[in-house]
mmCIF file with all atom_site columns, C-alpha atoms in Angstrom:
data_model
loop_
_atom_site.group_PDB
_atom_site.id
_atom_site.type_symbol
_atom_site.label_atom_id
_atom_site.label_alt_id
_atom_site.label_comp_id
_atom_site.label_asym_id
_atom_site.label_entity_id
_atom_site.label_seq_id
_atom_site.pdbx_PDB_ins_code
_atom_site.Cartn_x
_atom_site.Cartn_y
_atom_site.Cartn_z
_atom_site.occupancy
_atom_site.B_iso_or_equiv
_atom_site.pdbx_formal_charge
_atom_site.auth_seq_id
_atom_site.auth_comp_id
_atom_site.auth_asym_id
_atom_site.auth_atom_id
_atom_site.pdbx_PDB_model_num
ATOM 1   C CA . GLN A 1 1   ? -4.352  32.610 10.096 1.00 0.00 ? 1   GLN A CA 1
ATOM 2   C CA . SER A 1 2   ? -1.280  30.826 11.461 1.00 0.00 ? 2   SER A CA 1
ATOM 3   C CA . ALA A 1 3   ? -1.171  28.439 14.433 1.00 0.00 ? 3   ALA A CA 1
ATOM 4   C CA . LEU A 1 4   ? -3.917  27.219 16.673 1.00 0.00 ? 4   LEU A CA 1
ATOM 5   C CA . THR A 1 5   ? -3.667  28.668 20.201 1.00 0.00 ? 5   THR A CA 1
ATOM 6   C CA . GLN A 1 6   ? -2.738  26.550 23.210 1.00 0.00 ? 6   GLN A CA 1
ATOM 7   C CA . PRO A 1 7   ? -1.665  27.542 26.677 1.00 0.00 ? 7   PRO A CA 1
ATOM 8   C CA . ALA A 1 8   ? 2.063   27.627 27.024 1.00 0.00 ? 8   ALA A CA 1
ATOM 9   C CA . SER A 1 9   ? 2.116   25.425 30.114 1.00 0.00 ? 9   SER A CA 1
ATOM 10  C CA . VAL A 1 10  ? -0.222  23.309 32.255 1.00 0.00 ? 10  VAL A CA 1
ATOM 11  C CA . SER A 1 11  ? 0.663   21.558 35.448 1.00 0.00 ? 11  SER A CA 1
ATOM 12  C CA . GLY A 1 12  ? -0.975  18.997 37.689 1.00 0.00 ? 12  GLY A CA 1
ATOM 13  C CA . SER A 1 13  ? -0.150  16.777 40.614 1.00 0.00 ? 13  SER A CA 1
ATOM 14  C CA . LEU A 1 14  ? 0.398   13.022 40.074 1.00 0.00 ? 14  LEU A CA 1
ATOM 15  C CA . GLY A 1 15  ? -2.934  11.326 39.668 1.00 0.00 ? 15  GLY A CA 1
ATOM 16  C CA . GLN A 1 16  ? -4.910  14.515 38.953 1.00 0.00 ? 16  GLN A CA 1
ATOM 17  C CA . SER A 1 17  ? -6.657  15.324 35.676 1.00 0.00 ? 17  SER A CA 1
ATOM 18  C CA . ILE A 1 18  ? -5.466  18.107 33.448 1.00 0.00 ? 18  ILE A CA 1
ATOM 19  C CA . THR A 1 19  ? -7.002  19.578 30.286 1.00 0.00 ? 19  THR A CA 1
ATOM 20  C CA . ILE A 1 20  ? -5.225  21.376 27.411 1.00 0.00 ? 20  ILE A CA 1
ATOM 21  C CA . SER A 1 21  ? -7.252  23.599 25.144 1.00 0.00 ? 21  SER A CA 1
ATOM 22  C CA . CYS A 1 22  ? -6.647  24.322 21.474 1.00 0.00 ? 22  CYS A CA 1
ATOM 23  C CA . THR A 1 23  ? -8.435  27.252 19.998 1.00 0.00 ? 23  THR A CA 1
ATOM 24  C CA . GLY A 1 24  ? -8.839  27.710 16.261 1.00 0.00 ? 24  GLY A CA 1
ATOM 25  C CA . SER A 1 25  ? -11.507 29.229 14.003 1.00 0.00 ? 25  SER A CA 1
ATOM 26  C CA . ARG A 1 26  ? -14.632 28.368 12.071 1.00 0.00 ? 26  ARG A CA 1
ATOM 27  C CA . ASN A 1 27  ? -12.340 27.611 9.147  1.00 0.00 ? 27  ASN A CA 1
ATOM 28  C CA . ASP A 1 28  ? -10.578 24.732 10.828 1.00 0.00 ? 28  ASP A CA 1
ATOM 29  C CA . ILE A 1 29  ? -11.670 23.235 14.185 1.00 0.00 ? 29  ILE A CA 1
ATOM 30  C CA . GLY A 1 30  ? -15.106 24.837 13.918 1.00 0.00 ? 30  GLY A CA 1
ATOM 31  C CA . THR A 1 31  ? -15.888 23.049 10.645 1.00 0.00 ? 31  THR A CA 1
ATOM 32  C CA . TYR A 1 32  ? -14.002 19.793 10.657 1.00 0.00 ? 32  TYR A CA 1
ATOM 33  C CA . ASN A 1 33  ? -14.009 16.960 13.169 1.00 0.00 ? 33  ASN A CA 1
ATOM 34  C CA . LEU A 1 34  ? -10.418 16.315 12.176 1.00 0.00 ? 34  LEU A CA 1
ATOM 35  C CA . VAL A 1 35  ? -8.380  17.370 15.135 1.00 0.00 ? 35  VAL A CA 1
ATOM 36  C CA . SER A 1 36  ? -5.353  15.282 16.193 1.00 0.00 ? 36  SER A CA 1
ATOM 37  C CA . TRP A 1 37  ? -3.065  15.508 19.190 1.00 0.00 ? 37  TRP A CA 1
ATOM 38  C CA . TYR A 1 38  ? 0.649   14.732 19.521 1.00 0.00 ? 38  TYR A CA 1
ATOM 39  C CA . GLN A 1 39  ? 2.907   14.075 22.458 1.00 0.00 ? 39  GLN A CA 1
ATOM 40  C CA . GLN A 1 40  ? 6.613   14.969 22.257 1.00 0.00 ? 40  GLN A CA 1
ATOM 41  C CA . HIS A 1 41  ? 9.277   14.094 24.763 1.00 0.00 ? 41  HIS A CA 1
ATOM 42  C CA . PRO A 1 42  ? 12.512  16.040 24.709 1.00 0.00 ? 42  PRO A CA 1
ATOM 43  C CA . GLY A 1 43  ? 14.709  15.069 21.807 1.00 0.00 ? 43  GLY A CA 1
ATOM 44  C CA . LYS A 1 44  ? 12.118  12.738 20.342 1.00 0.00 ? 44  LYS A CA 1
ATOM 45  C CA . ALA A 1 45  ? 9.755   12.799 17.370 1.00 0.00 ? 45  ALA A CA 1
ATOM 46  C CA . PRO A 1 46  ? 6.106   13.598 18.068 1.00 0.00 ? 46  PRO A CA 1
ATOM 47  C CA . LYS A 1 47  ? 3.810   10.628 18.738 1.00 0.00 ? 47  LYS A CA 1
ATOM 48  C CA . PHE A 1 48  ? 0.246   10.716 17.685 1.00 0.00 ? 48  PHE A CA 1
ATOM 49  C CA . ILE A 1 49  ? -2.158  10.051 20.518 1.00 0.00 ? 49  ILE A CA 1
ATOM 50  C CA . ILE A 1 50  ? -5.611  11.241 19.345 1.00 0.00 ? 50  ILE A CA 1
ATOM 51  C CA . HIS A 1 51  ? -7.213  11.486 15.922 1.00 0.00 ? 51  HIS A CA 1
ATOM 52  C CA . GLU A 1 52  ? -10.540 12.718 14.601 1.00 0.00 ? 52  GLU A CA 1
ATOM 53  C CA . VAL A 1 53  ? -11.125 14.641 17.880 1.00 0.00 ? 53  VAL A CA 1
ATOM 54  C CA . THR A 1 54  ? -11.860 11.696 20.128 1.00 0.00 ? 54  THR A CA 1
ATOM 55  C CA . LYS A 1 55  ? -10.288 8.469  18.735 1.00 0.00 ? 55  LYS A CA 1
ATOM 56  C CA . ARG A 1 56  ? -7.268  6.810  20.350 1.00 0.00 ? 56  ARG A CA 1
ATOM 57  C CA . PRO A 1 57  ? -4.836  4.856  18.220 1.00 0.00 ? 57  PRO A CA 1
ATOM 58  C CA . SER A 1 58  ? -4.083  1.277  19.213 1.00 0.00 ? 58  SER A CA 1
ATOM 59  C CA . GLY A 1 59  ? -1.613  1.185  22.113 1.00 0.00 ? 59  GLY A CA 1
ATOM 60  C CA . VAL A 1 60  ? -2.303  4.695  23.431 1.00 0.00 ? 60  VAL A CA 1
ATOM 61  C CA . SER A 1 61  ? -3.322  4.815  27.116 1.00 0.00 ? 61  SER A CA 1
ATOM 62  C CA . ASP A 1 62  ? -7.052  5.395  27.820 1.00 0.00 ? 62  ASP A CA 1
ATOM 63  C CA . ARG A 1 63  ? -5.940  8.134  30.216 1.00 0.00 ? 63  ARG A CA 1
ATOM 64  C CA . PHE A 1 64  ? -5.874  10.350 27.112 1.00 0.00 ? 64  PHE A CA 1
ATOM 65  C CA . SER A 1 65  ? -9.184  11.575 25.729 1.00 0.00 ? 65  SER A CA 1
ATOM 66  C CA . GLY A 1 66  ? -10.184 14.339 23.352 1.00 0.00 ? 66  GLY A CA 1
ATOM 67  C CA . SER A 1 67  ? -13.263 16.518 22.839 1.00 0.00 ? 67  SER A CA 1
ATOM 68  C CA . LYS A 1 68  ? -14.380 19.564 20.892 1.00 0.00 ? 68  LYS A CA 1
ATOM 69  C CA . SER A 1 69  ? -16.836 22.419 21.369 1.00 0.00 ? 69  SER A CA 1
ATOM 70  C CA . GLY A 1 70  ? -17.229 25.053 18.749 1.00 0.00 ? 70  GLY A CA 1
ATOM 71  C CA . ASN A 1 71  ? -13.851 26.357 17.639 1.00 0.00 ? 71  ASN A CA 1
ATOM 72  C CA . THR A 1 72  ? -11.985 24.793 20.550 1.00 0.00 ? 72  THR A CA 1
ATOM 73  C CA . ALA A 1 73  ? -10.664 21.293 20.990 1.00 0.00 ? 73  ALA A CA 1
ATOM 74  C CA . SER A 1 74  ? -9.421  19.809 24.240 1.00 0.00 ? 74  SER A CA 1
ATOM 75  C CA . LEU A 1 75  ? -7.105  17.014 25.417 1.00 0.00 ? 75  LEU A CA 1
ATOM 76  C CA . THR A 1 76  ? -7.676  15.615 28.893 1.00 0.00 ? 76  THR A CA 1
ATOM 77  C CA . ILE A 1 77  ? -5.132  13.469 30.674 1.00 0.00 ? 77  ILE A CA 1
ATOM 78  C CA . SER A 1 78  ? -6.954  11.624 33.495 1.00 0.00 ? 78  SER A CA 1
ATOM 79  C CA . GLY A 1 79  ? -4.755  10.472 36.344 1.00 0.00 ? 79  GLY A CA 1
ATOM 80  C CA . VAL A 1 80  ? -1.594  12.075 35.064 1.00 0.00 ? 80  VAL A CA 1
ATOM 81  C CA . GLN A 1 81  ? 1.541   10.069 35.417 1.00 0.00 ? 81  GLN A CA 1
ATOM 82  C CA . ALA A 1 82  ? 5.234   11.080 35.520 1.00 0.00 ? 82  ALA A CA 1
ATOM 83  C CA . GLU A 1 83  ? 5.788   9.765  32.027 1.00 0.00 ? 83  GLU A CA 1
ATOM 84  C CA . ASP A 1 84  ? 3.072   12.148 30.709 1.00 0.00 ? 84  ASP A CA 1
ATOM 85  C CA . GLU A 1 85  ? 5.448   15.079 31.300 1.00 0.00 ? 85  GLU A CA 1
ATOM 86  C CA . ALA A 1 86  ? 6.050   16.283 27.767 1.00 0.00 ? 86  ALA A CA 1
ATOM 87  C CA . ASP A 1 87  ? 5.032   18.826 25.115 1.00 0.00 ? 87  ASP A CA 1
ATOM 88  C CA . TYR A 1 88  ? 1.667   18.401 23.488 1.00 0.00 ? 88  TYR A CA 1
ATOM 89  C CA . TYR A 1 89  ? 0.510   19.814 20.182 1.00 0.00 ? 89  TYR A CA 1
ATOM 90  C CA . CYS A 1 90  ? -2.936  19.894 18.538 1.00 0.00 ? 90  CYS A CA 1
ATOM 91  C CA . CYS A 1 91  ? -3.398  19.871 14.812 1.00 0.00 ? 91  CYS A CA 1
ATOM 92  C CA . SER A 1 92  ? -6.394  20.561 12.592 1.00 0.00 ? 92  SER A CA 1
ATOM 93  C CA . TYR A 1 93  ? -7.327  19.780 9.021  1.00 0.00 ? 93  TYR A CA 1
ATOM 94  C CA . ALA A 1 94  ? -8.286  22.950 7.042  1.00 0.00 ? 94  ALA A CA 1
ATOM 95  C CA . GLY A 1 95  ? -8.891  21.835 3.532  1.00 0.00 ? 95  GLY A CA 1
ATOM 96  C CA . SER A 1 96  ? -5.655  21.842 1.597  1.00 0.00 ? 96  SER A CA 1
ATOM 97  C CA . ARG A 1 97  ? -3.847  23.214 4.658  1.00 0.00 ? 97  ARG A CA 1
ATOM 98  C CA . THR A 1 98  ? -2.894  22.025 8.102  1.00 0.00 ? 98  THR A CA 1
ATOM 99  C CA . PHE A 1 99  ? -2.495  23.986 11.288 1.00 0.00 ? 99  PHE A CA 1
ATOM 100 C CA . PHE A 1 100 ? -0.544  22.970 14.351 1.00 0.00 ? 100 PHE A CA 1
ATOM 101 C CA . GLY A 1 101 ? -1.113  24.431 17.771 1.00 0.00 ? 101 GLY A CA 1
ATOM 102 C CA . THR A 1 102 ? 1.475   26.575 19.573 1.00 0.00 ? 102 THR A CA 1
ATOM 103 C CA . GLY A 1 103 ? 2.238   23.708 21.974 1.00 0.00 ? 103 GLY A CA 1
ATOM 104 C CA . THR A 1 104 ? 1.717   23.128 25.666 1.00 0.00 ? 104 THR A CA 1
ATOM 105 C CA . LYS A 1 105 ? 4.373   21.966 28.189 1.00 0.00 ? 105 LYS A CA 1
ATOM 106 C CA . VAL A 1 106 ? 2.833   19.617 30.698 1.00 0.00 ? 106 VAL A CA 1
ATOM 107 C CA . THR A 1 107 ? 4.575   19.470 34.093 1.00 0.00 ? 107 THR A CA 1
ATOM 108 C CA . VAL A 1 108 ? 3.673   16.732 36.600 1.00 0.00 ? 108 VAL A CA 1
ATOM 109 C CA . LEU A 1 109 ? 4.157   17.965 40.198 1.00 0.00 ? 109 LEU A CA 1
ATOM 110 C CA . GLN B 2 1   ? 5.404   -1.629 10.434 1.00 0.00 ? 1   GLN B CA 1
ATOM 111 C CA . LEU B 2 2   ? 5.877   1.563  8.450  1.00 0.00 ? 2   LEU B CA 1
ATOM 112 C CA . GLN B 2 3   ? 9.224   3.295  9.048  1.00 0.00 ? 3   GLN B CA 1
ATOM 113 C CA . LEU B 2 4   ? 10.424  6.680  7.765  1.00 0.00 ? 4   LEU B CA 1
ATOM 114 C CA . GLN B 2 5   ? 14.038  7.948  7.781  1.00 0.00 ? 5   GLN B CA 1
ATOM 115 C CA . GLU B 2 6   ? 15.287  11.354 6.925  1.00 0.00 ? 6   GLU B CA 1
ATOM 116 C CA . SER B 2 7   ? 18.698  11.919 5.326  1.00 0.00 ? 7   SER B CA 1
ATOM 117 C CA . GLY B 2 8   ? 20.623  14.891 4.047  1.00 0.00 ? 8   GLY B CA 1
ATOM 118 C CA . PRO B 2 9   ? 23.233  17.466 5.016  1.00 0.00 ? 9   PRO B CA 1
ATOM 119 C CA . GLY B 2 10  ? 23.246  18.745 8.519  1.00 0.00 ? 10  GLY B CA 1
ATOM 120 C CA . LEU B 2 11  ? 24.759  22.111 7.559  1.00 0.00 ? 11  LEU B CA 1
ATOM 121 C CA . VAL B 2 12  ? 23.620  24.391 4.734  1.00 0.00 ? 12  VAL B CA 1
ATOM 122 C CA . LYS B 2 13  ? 25.034  27.846 3.783  1.00 0.00 ? 13  LYS B CA 1
ATOM 123 C CA . PRO B 2 14  ? 22.812  30.904 3.744  1.00 0.00 ? 14  PRO B CA 1
ATOM 124 C CA . SER B 2 15  ? 21.176  31.502 0.408  1.00 0.00 ? 15  SER B CA 1
ATOM 125 C CA . ALA B 2 16  ? 21.764  27.878 -0.707 1.00 0.00 ? 16  ALA B CA 1
ATOM 126 C CA . THR B 2 17  ? 19.104  25.179 -1.183 1.00 0.00 ? 17  THR B CA 1
ATOM 127 C CA . LEU B 2 18  ? 18.313  22.691 1.593  1.00 0.00 ? 18  LEU B CA 1
ATOM 128 C CA . SER B 2 19  ? 17.660  19.201 0.250  1.00 0.00 ? 19  SER B CA 1
ATOM 129 C CA . LEU B 2 20  ? 16.400  16.264 2.281  1.00 0.00 ? 20  LEU B CA 1
ATOM 130 C CA . THR B 2 21  ? 15.172  12.801 1.445  1.00 0.00 ? 21  THR B CA 1
ATOM 131 C CA . CYS B 2 22  ? 12.797  10.605 3.356  1.00 0.00 ? 22  CYS B CA 1
ATOM 132 C CA . THR B 2 23  ? 13.021  6.872  2.748  1.00 0.00 ? 23  THR B CA 1
ATOM 133 C CA . VAL B 2 24  ? 9.883   4.838  3.475  1.00 0.00 ? 24  VAL B CA 1
ATOM 134 C CA . SER B 2 25  ? 9.989   1.166  4.359  1.00 0.00 ? 25  SER B CA 1
ATOM 135 C CA . GLY B 2 26  ? 7.281   -1.256 5.340  1.00 0.00 ? 26  GLY B CA 1
ATOM 136 C CA . GLY B 2 27  ? 4.725   0.346  3.094  1.00 0.00 ? 27  GLY B CA 1
ATOM 137 C CA . SER B 2 28  ? 4.117   1.888  -0.354 1.00 0.00 ? 28  SER B CA 1
ATOM 138 C CA . ILE B 2 29  ? 4.301   5.663  -1.020 1.00 0.00 ? 29  ILE B CA 1
ATOM 139 C CA . SER B 2 30  ? 1.861   4.930  -3.909 1.00 0.00 ? 30  SER B CA 1
ATOM 140 C CA . SER B 2 31  ? -0.901  4.206  -1.347 1.00 0.00 ? 31  SER B CA 1
ATOM 141 C CA . SER B 2 32  ? -4.136  6.108  -2.111 1.00 0.00 ? 32  SER B CA 1
ATOM 142 C CA . ASP B 2 33  ? -4.624  6.365  1.650  1.00 0.00 ? 33  ASP B CA 1
ATOM 143 C CA . SER B 2 34  ? -1.520  8.477  2.296  1.00 0.00 ? 34  SER B CA 1
ATOM 144 C CA . TYR B 2 35  ? 0.026   11.882 1.879  1.00 0.00 ? 35  TYR B CA 1
ATOM 145 C CA . TRP B 2 36  ? 3.792   12.212 2.566  1.00 0.00 ? 36  TRP B CA 1
ATOM 146 C CA . ALA B 2 37  ? 4.648   15.259 4.633  1.00 0.00 ? 37  ALA B CA 1
ATOM 147 C CA . TRP B 2 38  ? 7.473   17.450 5.773  1.00 0.00 ? 38  TRP B CA 1
ATOM 148 C CA . ILE B 2 39  ? 7.251   19.185 9.119  1.00 0.00 ? 39  ILE B CA 1
ATOM 149 C CA . ARG B 2 40  ? 9.882   21.247 10.918 1.00 0.00 ? 40  ARG B CA 1
ATOM 150 C CA . GLN B 2 41  ? 10.624  22.432 14.394 1.00 0.00 ? 41  GLN B CA 1
ATOM 151 C CA . PRO B 2 42  ? 13.081  25.248 15.085 1.00 0.00 ? 42  PRO B CA 1
ATOM 152 C CA . PRO B 2 43  ? 15.108  24.727 18.288 1.00 0.00 ? 43  PRO B CA 1
ATOM 153 C CA . GLY B 2 44  ? 12.917  25.356 21.327 1.00 0.00 ? 44  GLY B CA 1
ATOM 154 C CA . LYS B 2 45  ? 9.884   26.119 19.247 1.00 0.00 ? 45  LYS B CA 1
ATOM 155 C CA . GLY B 2 46  ? 6.755   24.479 17.931 1.00 0.00 ? 46  GLY B CA 1
ATOM 156 C CA . LEU B 2 47  ? 5.868   22.347 14.921 1.00 0.00 ? 47  LEU B CA 1
ATOM 157 C CA . GLU B 2 48  ? 5.381   23.947 11.466 1.00 0.00 ? 48  GLU B CA 1
ATOM 158 C CA . TRP B 2 49  ? 3.800   22.153 8.538  1.00 0.00 ? 49  TRP B CA 1
ATOM 159 C CA . ILE B 2 50  ? 5.898   22.627 5.408  1.00 0.00 ? 50  ILE B CA 1
ATOM 160 C CA . GLY B 2 51  ? 3.905   20.607 2.851  1.00 0.00 ? 51  GLY B CA 1
ATOM 161 C CA . TYR B 2 52  ? 2.859   17.218 1.627  1.00 0.00 ? 52  TYR B CA 1
ATOM 162 C CA . ILE B 2 53  ? 2.512   15.275 -1.541 1.00 0.00 ? 53  ILE B CA 1
ATOM 163 C CA . TYR B 2 54  ? -0.184  12.790 -2.517 1.00 0.00 ? 54  TYR B CA 1
ATOM 164 C CA . SER B 2 55  ? 0.263   9.587  -4.440 1.00 0.00 ? 55  SER B CA 1
ATOM 165 C CA . SER B 2 56  ? -1.062  11.358 -7.554 1.00 0.00 ? 56  SER B CA 1
ATOM 166 C CA . GLY B 2 57  ? 1.924   13.685 -7.402 1.00 0.00 ? 57  GLY B CA 1
ATOM 167 C CA . THR B 2 58  ? -0.058  16.719 -6.384 1.00 0.00 ? 58  THR B CA 1
ATOM 168 C CA . ALA B 2 59  ? 1.748   18.698 -3.671 1.00 0.00 ? 59  ALA B CA 1
ATOM 169 C CA . TYR B 2 60  ? 0.303   21.187 -1.119 1.00 0.00 ? 60  TYR B CA 1
ATOM 170 C CA . TYR B 2 61  ? 2.473   23.771 0.594  1.00 0.00 ? 61  TYR B CA 1
ATOM 171 C CA . ASN B 2 62  ? 2.292   26.086 3.578  1.00 0.00 ? 62  ASN B CA 1
ATOM 172 C CA . PRO B 2 63  ? 1.534   29.470 1.980  1.00 0.00 ? 63  PRO B CA 1
ATOM 173 C CA . SER B 2 64  ? 4.255   31.065 4.124  1.00 0.00 ? 64  SER B CA 1
ATOM 174 C CA . LEU B 2 65  ? 6.933   28.845 2.429  1.00 0.00 ? 65  LEU B CA 1
ATOM 175 C CA . SER B 2 66  ? 5.333   28.040 -0.885 1.00 0.00 ? 66  SER B CA 1
ATOM 176 C CA . SER B 2 67  ? 7.570   30.352 -2.960 1.00 0.00 ? 67  SER B CA 1
ATOM 177 C CA . ARG B 2 68  ? 10.672  28.482 -1.777 1.00 0.00 ? 68  ARG B CA 1
ATOM 178 C CA . VAL B 2 69  ? 9.465   24.835 -1.349 1.00 0.00 ? 69  VAL B CA 1
ATOM 179 C CA . THR B 2 70  ? 9.310   21.840 -3.651 1.00 0.00 ? 70  THR B CA 1
ATOM 180 C CA . ILE B 2 71  ? 8.262   18.392 -2.559 1.00 0.00 ? 71  ILE B CA 1
ATOM 181 C CA . SER B 2 72  ? 8.616   15.487 -4.939 1.00 0.00 ? 72  SER B CA 1
ATOM 182 C CA . ALA B 2 73  ? 8.267   11.691 -4.754 1.00 0.00 ? 73  ALA B CA 1
ATOM 183 C CA . ASP B 2 74  ? 10.083  8.773  -6.349 1.00 0.00 ? 74  ASP B CA 1
ATOM 184 C CA . THR B 2 75  ? 7.660   5.906  -6.028 1.00 0.00 ? 75  THR B CA 1
ATOM 185 C CA . SER B 2 76  ? 10.051  3.395  -7.642 1.00 0.00 ? 76  SER B CA 1
ATOM 186 C CA . ASN B 2 77  ? 12.560  3.955  -4.889 1.00 0.00 ? 77  ASN B CA 1
ATOM 187 C CA . SER B 2 78  ? 10.080  4.548  -2.043 1.00 0.00 ? 78  SER B CA 1
ATOM 188 C CA . HIS B 2 79  ? 11.270  7.951  -1.170 1.00 0.00 ? 79  HIS B CA 1
ATOM 189 C CA . PHE B 2 80  ? 10.141  11.511 -1.197 1.00 0.00 ? 80  PHE B CA 1
ATOM 190 C CA . SER B 2 81  ? 12.168  14.779 -1.032 1.00 0.00 ? 81  SER B CA 1
ATOM 191 C CA . LEU B 2 82  ? 12.162  18.280 0.170  1.00 0.00 ? 82  LEU B CA 1
ATOM 192 C CA . GLU B 2 83  ? 13.891  21.255 -1.398 1.00 0.00 ? 83  GLU B CA 1
ATOM 193 C CA . LEU B 2 84  ? 13.870  24.616 0.311  1.00 0.00 ? 84  LEU B CA 1
ATOM 194 C CA . SER B 2 85  ? 15.614  27.460 -1.537 1.00 0.00 ? 85  SER B CA 1
ATOM 195 C CA . SER B 2 86  ? 17.268  30.681 -0.399 1.00 0.00 ? 86  SER B CA 1
ATOM 196 C CA . VAL B 2 87  ? 17.653  29.516 3.152  1.00 0.00 ? 87  VAL B CA 1
ATOM 197 C CA . THR B 2 88  ? 18.475  31.807 6.084  1.00 0.00 ? 88  THR B CA 1
ATOM 198 C CA . ALA B 2 89  ? 19.208  31.205 9.717  1.00 0.00 ? 89  ALA B CA 1
ATOM 199 C CA . ALA B 2 90  ? 15.462  31.169 10.339 1.00 0.00 ? 90  ALA B CA 1
ATOM 200 C CA . ASP B 2 91  ? 15.288  27.867 8.487  1.00 0.00 ? 91  ASP B CA 1
ATOM 201 C CA . THR B 2 92  ? 17.506  26.186 11.082 1.00 0.00 ? 92  THR B CA 1
ATOM 202 C CA . ALA B 2 93  ? 15.293  23.411 12.493 1.00 0.00 ? 93  ALA B CA 1
ATOM 203 C CA . VAL B 2 94  ? 14.767  19.674 13.075 1.00 0.00 ? 94  VAL B CA 1
ATOM 204 C CA . TYR B 2 95  ? 13.077  18.465 9.911  1.00 0.00 ? 95  TYR B CA 1
ATOM 205 C CA . TYR B 2 96  ? 10.687  15.585 10.144 1.00 0.00 ? 96  TYR B CA 1
ATOM 206 C CA . CYS B 2 97  ? 9.067   13.504 7.469  1.00 0.00 ? 97  CYS B CA 1
ATOM 207 C CA . ALA B 2 98  ? 5.721   11.956 8.284  1.00 0.00 ? 98  ALA B CA 1
ATOM 208 C CA . ARG B 2 99  ? 2.808   10.087 6.800  1.00 0.00 ? 99  ARG B CA 1
ATOM 209 C CA . ARG B 2 100 ? -0.565  11.946 6.741  1.00 0.00 ? 100 ARG B CA 1
ATOM 210 C CA . SER B 2 101 ? -3.234  9.250  6.672  1.00 0.00 ? 101 SER B CA 1
ATOM 211 C CA . LEU B 2 102 ? -6.749  9.540  5.379  1.00 0.00 ? 102 LEU B CA 1
ATOM 212 C CA . SER B 2 103 ? -7.799  6.523  7.462  1.00 0.00 ? 103 SER B CA 1
ATOM 213 C CA . THR B 2 104 ? -7.019  8.428  10.611 1.00 0.00 ? 104 THR B CA 1
ATOM 214 C CA . GLY B 2 105 ? -8.676  11.652 9.593  1.00 0.00 ? 105 GLY B CA 1
ATOM 215 C CA . TYR B 2 106 ? -5.624  13.236 7.966  1.00 0.00 ? 106 TYR B CA 1
ATOM 216 C CA . SER B 2 107 ? -3.514  12.856 11.082 1.00 0.00 ? 107 SER B CA 1
ATOM 217 C CA . PHE B 2 108 ? 0.255   12.364 10.971 1.00 0.00 ? 108 PHE B CA 1
ATOM 218 C CA . ASP B 2 109 ? 0.420   8.772  12.227 1.00 0.00 ? 109 ASP B CA 1
ATOM 219 C CA . TYR B 2 110 ? 4.042   7.781  11.442 1.00 0.00 ? 110 TYR B CA 1
ATOM 220 C CA . TRP B 2 111 ? 7.083   10.032 11.832 1.00 0.00 ? 111 TRP B CA 1
ATOM 221 C CA . GLY B 2 112 ? 10.746  9.832  11.114 1.00 0.00 ? 112 GLY B CA 1
ATOM 222 C CA . GLN B 2 113 ? 13.180  10.441 13.904 1.00 0.00 ? 113 GLN B CA 1
ATOM 223 C CA . GLY B 2 114 ? 13.996  13.926 12.538 1.00 0.00 ? 114 GLY B CA 1
ATOM 224 C CA . THR B 2 115 ? 17.232  15.519 11.291 1.00 0.00 ? 115 THR B CA 1
ATOM 225 C CA . LEU B 2 116 ? 18.711  18.791 12.443 1.00 0.00 ? 116 LEU B CA 1
ATOM 226 C CA . VAL B 2 117 ? 19.664  21.105 9.677  1.00 0.00 ? 117 VAL B CA 1
ATOM 227 C CA . ALA B 2 118 ? 21.630  24.245 10.599 1.00 0.00 ? 118 ALA B CA 1
ATOM 228 C CA . VAL B 2 119 ? 21.999  27.211 8.268  1.00 0.00 ? 119 VAL B CA 1
ATOM 229 C CA . SER B 2 120 ? 25.355  28.858 8.776  1.00 0.00 ? 120 SER B CA 1
ATOM 230 C CA . SER B 2 121 ? 28.289  30.055 6.852  1.00 0.00 ? 121 SER B CA 1
#
């Protein structure tokens, strides 16, 4: 297995909610509640915005929320803002290994 | 506040060994809570985990790179290093160092700014 699968792009109008999916397998997302999400603006390092599926680090907007069902994790941005336009990556613990998602470009219309 | 900073050559010749160092400040790389990781991102592409090293000195590598990768740590000088041998143009990427924290479920909670390494003759 290589990367976790994400949609290449997701778009939404200002103020709408959008959801990004991240599909893995029973060997990673399906077994462990250790999914994290990262936001990356162009030319910048990734910033971690969700850990352990649903937990938000201090300072991260509560517009970001995470969930999981079976082998698929999801990131929801509620009331999307212009500054949320970025690339988003999921990541899952898998024992001694780590898998990143393929990445999703979020466009705010 | 923990800070990480990558350093090393920005240009490496094909078949040579890429060597990078990550200097950690504001925290100890001997912490039992932390793994110290290298992650890369080819231009216009996604993130790829290269490997990480624990405070015990045990290192874990991406199987797709394991035959060419060595990660080591120098706790006395608060830095850890990456060596990637026999590089090709496919190894051209922005290389990030990061902390993988047990207290946040093995997530990568602190990142360096990244350094672009190009493989070219």
